[in-house]
Each structure stands twice: as structure tokens, then as C-alpha cells.
Short mmCIF file of C-alpha atoms in Angstrom, two decimals:
data_model
loop_
_atom_site.label_atom_id
_atom_site.label_comp_id
_atom_site.label_asym_id
_atom_site.label_seq_id
_atom_site.Cartn_x
_atom_site.Cartn_y
_atom_site.Cartn_z
CA MET H 659 116.61 99.67 94.21
CA LYS H 660 119.14 102.62 94.00
CA PHE H 661 118.22 106.21 93.23
CA LEU H 662 120.12 107.50 90.21
CA GLU H 663 121.02 111.11 89.74
CA TYR H 664 120.36 112.58 86.25
CA THR H 665 120.98 116.14 85.62
CA PRO H 666 118.48 116.30 82.59
CA PHE H 667 115.71 116.06 85.29
CA ASP H 668 117.13 119.02 87.18
CA SER H 669 115.46 121.88 85.37
CA ILE H 670 112.04 120.20 85.17
CA ASN H 671 112.11 119.18 88.75
CA LEU H 672 112.97 122.66 89.79
CA PHE H 673 109.91 123.89 87.80
CA LEU H 674 107.54 121.22 89.30
CA GLU H 675 108.90 121.60 92.79
CA GLN H 676 106.17 123.96 93.97
CA LEU H 677 104.26 125.31 90.87
CA ASN H 678 101.58 127.73 91.82
CA LEU H 679 98.88 127.84 89.20
CA GLY H 680 96.49 129.98 91.17
CA ASP H 681 93.62 127.79 91.69
CA CYS H 682 95.99 124.70 92.32
CA THR H 683 99.54 123.87 93.19
CA ILE H 684 101.62 121.27 91.51
CA ARG H 685 104.40 119.44 93.21
CA GLY H 686 106.14 116.74 91.20
CA ASN H 687 109.47 115.37 90.05
CA LEU H 688 111.08 112.97 87.85
CA GLU H 689 113.20 110.19 89.42
CA ALA H 690 115.30 107.29 88.13
CA PHE H 691 116.11 104.07 90.04
CA SER H 692 118.20 101.05 89.26
CA CYS H 693 116.31 97.78 89.76
CA LYS H 694 119.29 96.03 91.32
CA HIS H 695 118.04 95.04 94.87
CA THR H 696 119.54 96.40 98.02
CA GLY H 697 119.45 94.28 101.05
CA THR H 698 116.02 95.74 102.09
CA ASP H 699 114.56 95.33 98.77
CA ARG H 700 115.85 91.69 98.50
CA ARG H 701 114.12 90.88 101.89
CA LEU H 702 110.92 92.50 100.90
CA SER H 703 110.99 90.98 97.60
CA ILE H 704 111.34 87.53 98.93
CA SER H 705 108.79 88.09 101.52
CA LEU H 706 106.30 89.28 98.86
CA GLU H 707 107.01 86.32 96.50
CA HIS H 708 106.27 83.93 99.49
CA GLU H 709 103.14 85.68 100.38
CA ILE H 710 101.94 85.54 96.78
CA LEU H 711 102.75 81.78 96.44
CA ASP H 712 101.05 81.15 99.75
CA TYR H 713 97.93 83.00 98.38
CA LEU H 714 98.05 80.93 95.18
CA GLY H 715 98.31 77.77 97.17
CA LYS H 716 95.01 78.68 99.07
CA SER H 717 93.25 79.87 96.01
CA SER H 718 90.98 77.76 93.79
CA ASP H 719 91.45 77.70 89.96
CA SER H 720 87.66 77.07 89.70
CA ASP H 721 86.87 80.46 91.38
CA PRO H 722 86.13 82.91 88.58
CA SER H 723 87.28 85.81 90.80
CA SER H 724 90.55 84.19 91.55
CA PRO H 725 93.89 85.74 90.06
CA VAL H 726 95.55 82.32 90.11
CA GLU H 727 95.99 82.34 86.29
CA HIS H 728 97.71 85.75 86.39
CA LEU H 729 99.77 85.56 89.53
CA SER H 730 100.98 82.02 88.64
CA SER H 731 103.15 83.53 85.95
CA ARG H 732 106.51 84.53 87.46
CA SER H 733 106.89 87.59 85.23
CA SER H 734 103.53 88.89 86.65
CA ARG H 735 104.66 88.27 90.12
CA LYS H 736 107.90 90.19 89.39
CA THR H 737 105.96 93.04 87.84
CA LEU H 738 103.87 93.36 91.04
CA ILE H 739 106.81 93.24 93.33
CA TYR H 740 108.73 95.88 91.38
CA LEU H 741 105.59 98.01 91.42
CA VAL H 742 105.40 97.60 95.16
CA LEU H 743 109.18 98.48 95.69
CA THR H 744 108.97 101.53 93.43
CA LEU H 745 106.07 102.89 95.64
CA GLY H 746 108.19 102.24 98.67
CA HIS H 747 111.00 104.19 97.18
CA MET H 748 108.86 107.20 96.15
CA TYR H 749 107.13 107.27 99.53
CA PRO H 750 109.53 105.90 102.21
CA ASP H 751 107.27 106.98 104.99
CA TYR H 752 104.61 104.46 103.91
CA ASP H 753 104.35 100.70 104.00
CA PHE H 754 103.06 99.27 100.70
CA SER H 755 103.96 95.64 101.47
CA ALA H 756 100.21 94.68 101.81
CA VAL H 757 99.05 96.54 98.73
CA GLN H 758 96.47 94.76 96.56
CA ALA H 759 97.34 94.11 93.01
CA HIS H 760 94.07 95.07 91.59
CA LEU H 761 95.08 98.68 92.49
CA PHE H 762 97.58 98.74 89.80
CA PHE H 763 96.38 99.29 86.15
CA ARG H 764 98.36 99.11 82.97
CA GLU H 765 97.81 102.12 80.80
CA GLU H 766 97.21 102.10 77.14
CA GLU H 767 99.73 103.03 74.63
CA TRP H 768 102.19 105.87 75.16
CA GLU H 769 100.43 108.11 72.68
CA SER H 770 97.22 108.06 74.72
CA PHE H 771 98.92 108.38 77.84
CA LYS H 772 100.95 111.36 76.63
CA LEU H 773 97.64 113.08 75.64
CA MET H 774 96.30 112.49 79.06
CA ILE H 775 99.44 114.09 80.74
CA ASP H 776 99.29 116.99 78.17
CA THR H 777 95.76 117.70 79.26
CA TYR H 778 96.41 117.56 82.97
CA LEU H 779 99.27 119.82 82.64
CA SER H 780 97.89 122.19 80.17
CA ASP H 781 98.31 125.18 82.61
CA ALA H 782 101.73 124.16 83.72
CA SER H 783 102.66 123.73 79.99
CA ARG H 784 101.84 127.37 79.31
CA GLN H 785 103.83 128.62 82.26
CA TRP H 786 106.84 126.48 81.23
CA ALA H 787 106.69 127.81 77.69
CA THR H 788 106.88 131.49 78.86
CA THR H 789 110.02 130.86 80.74
CA ASN H 790 111.66 128.34 78.31
CA ASP H 791 111.63 130.10 74.98
CA GLY H 792 108.27 128.53 73.97
CA THR H 793 109.45 124.96 74.28
CA SER H 794 106.81 122.16 75.20
CA LEU H 795 106.90 120.88 78.78
CA LEU H 796 105.76 117.40 77.71
CA ASP H 797 108.35 117.29 74.90
CA SER H 798 111.07 118.31 77.48
CA MET H 799 109.94 115.67 79.93
CA THR H 800 109.94 113.03 77.21
CA LYS H 801 113.37 113.95 76.08
CA ALA H 802 114.86 113.98 79.66
CA ILE H 803 113.19 110.46 80.29
CA ASP H 804 114.45 109.17 77.07
CA GLU H 805 118.03 109.92 78.13
CA VAL H 806 117.46 107.39 80.95
CA ILE H 807 115.19 104.80 79.36
CA LYS H 808 113.39 104.48 75.95
CA ILE H 809 109.81 105.56 77.03
CA ARG H 810 108.12 104.05 73.97
CA GLU H 811 109.72 100.62 75.10
CA CYS H 812 108.05 100.81 78.54
CA ASP H 813 104.90 99.69 80.21
CA ILE H 814 103.31 102.24 82.18
CA TYR H 815 101.21 101.42 85.35
CA SER H 816 98.96 103.60 87.30
CA TYR H 817 98.34 103.15 91.08
CA ASN H 818 94.69 103.81 91.99
CA PRO H 819 94.61 103.17 95.78
CA ASP H 820 91.89 103.28 98.15
CA SER H 821 91.91 106.04 100.77
CA ASP H 822 93.88 103.93 103.35
CA GLY H 823 96.68 103.20 100.89
CA ASP H 824 97.17 106.64 99.32
CA PRO H 825 100.06 108.75 100.56
CA VAL H 826 98.96 111.78 98.70
CA LEU H 827 95.33 111.16 97.88
CA GLU H 828 95.74 111.47 94.23
CA LYS H 829 96.43 109.23 91.23
CA GLY H 830 99.99 108.61 90.25
CA ALA H 831 101.66 106.85 87.40
CA ILE H 832 104.75 104.52 87.59
CA LYS H 833 106.81 103.56 84.50
CA LEU H 834 108.33 100.16 83.96
CA SER H 835 111.07 99.55 81.47
CA GLY H 836 113.55 96.73 80.55
CA ASP H 837 117.23 96.36 80.77
CA ASP H 838 118.71 97.81 83.95
CA PHE H 839 115.88 99.64 85.30
CA LEU H 840 112.54 97.80 85.53
CA ILE H 841 111.12 94.63 83.79
CA GLY H 842 109.90 94.80 80.28
CA ALA H 843 106.67 94.04 78.61
CA PRO H 844 105.26 90.45 78.36
CA SER H 845 106.46 88.57 75.28
CA ASP H 846 102.89 87.86 74.21
CA GLY H 847 99.28 88.87 75.03
CA GLU H 848 98.46 86.36 77.61
CA GLU H 849 99.66 88.54 80.50
CA GLU H 850 98.45 91.76 79.05
CA ASP H 851 95.89 92.39 81.77
CA ALA H 852 98.06 90.65 84.40
CA LEU H 853 97.38 93.10 87.28
CA ILE H 854 93.80 93.52 86.91
CA ASP H 855 91.39 91.93 89.50
CA MET H 856 94.24 90.43 91.53
CA ASP H 857 94.49 90.52 95.31
CA ILE H 858 97.29 89.20 97.58
#
């Protein structure tokens, strides 16, 4: 994966870099990556694919807790691998190669996710509005992201790690989109919950 510089992110990232809200401080940023594998990504991707296939070979289809039916789908495996690679690029000092699939959750529709973000960033939004002619922080973020990918055409995943696998000890969301960035949504409903209750 290759980091892509997009100037529409600059003003938002500058605002979120170290935002002191009194009782808490927000540190965040928007980043875009191409999903064309680098040499390291390619090696890790192949390694993860082999681990998953090895796991599938040792799992029993009759085991009700087995993720075989989900991970046996190539698109589900690709999604999991891209999520792991994305985490690795976001937090390069951490090794996510052994992350468990059940720690990723596909969020609901964009509108409900948007409402959740708006709630979490309500104090930040008020501060943004005072320094940006009353404009909405969420609308500004959405517009900037839409210049890179079409956010309404994306699947959004959250990573809810255990304490051992959390580089920042808080919940974070990862976007997946089609075309040149990340992979798109499944073509039908059969893989809708593809990353729930899966281990590798």
C-alpha cells in the first residue's frame, strides 16, 4: 500500500492534530492509501493467505463456531488481509499479522455511522465552526473524503481489539472502498457478516 497525499485533508488534519477540548484531547487525521501492494505488503498478504488456508484445512465444517463458511470465500479473505495491511500502515510500530478476524466489525449504513461520528465529535464540531465560518466539521470531512473515494459506496469497518492488540487503547474505524483503493462490498448478502466470529 502506498500513502497518497491529498491537500483537501490538510486543513482538517491540522485542526485534529492536537485538539484540546479541556476535559479531553483529540489527536486524529485523515489518510489515503493506494491498495497496490508494495513488496512488503505482497509478502505479508501471501503469508496471511497461507495462514488462513492452513486454518481452514484444520477446521471442521460441522463445528458451529467455525468460521470456515466465511473465510472460505476469497473476497472475505481479501477483506481481512486488506484490513490487517491497513492497520499496519496506520500504526507501523505494531505487528498486526496475528490479529483475529472477529475483532473487525462491519458498521451499518453510512448515515447511522455519520450520526455516531457527529455525536463523538460534537465539541470538536463547535470549535471547528467558530474558526471556519460556521461550516460543519463532519460535512467538511465528508467532502474531503469524497474527493478521494465515494464514501457512500464504501464499506466501513471498526477494529475493536483486546488490550494486547490495541496501539492506542481506543476504538478506530477503517474505510474500505472499491476501485484503486480498497475492495468493494460483496455482490450479495451472503458475506454481509463475513468478519464476525472468525479467528485465524
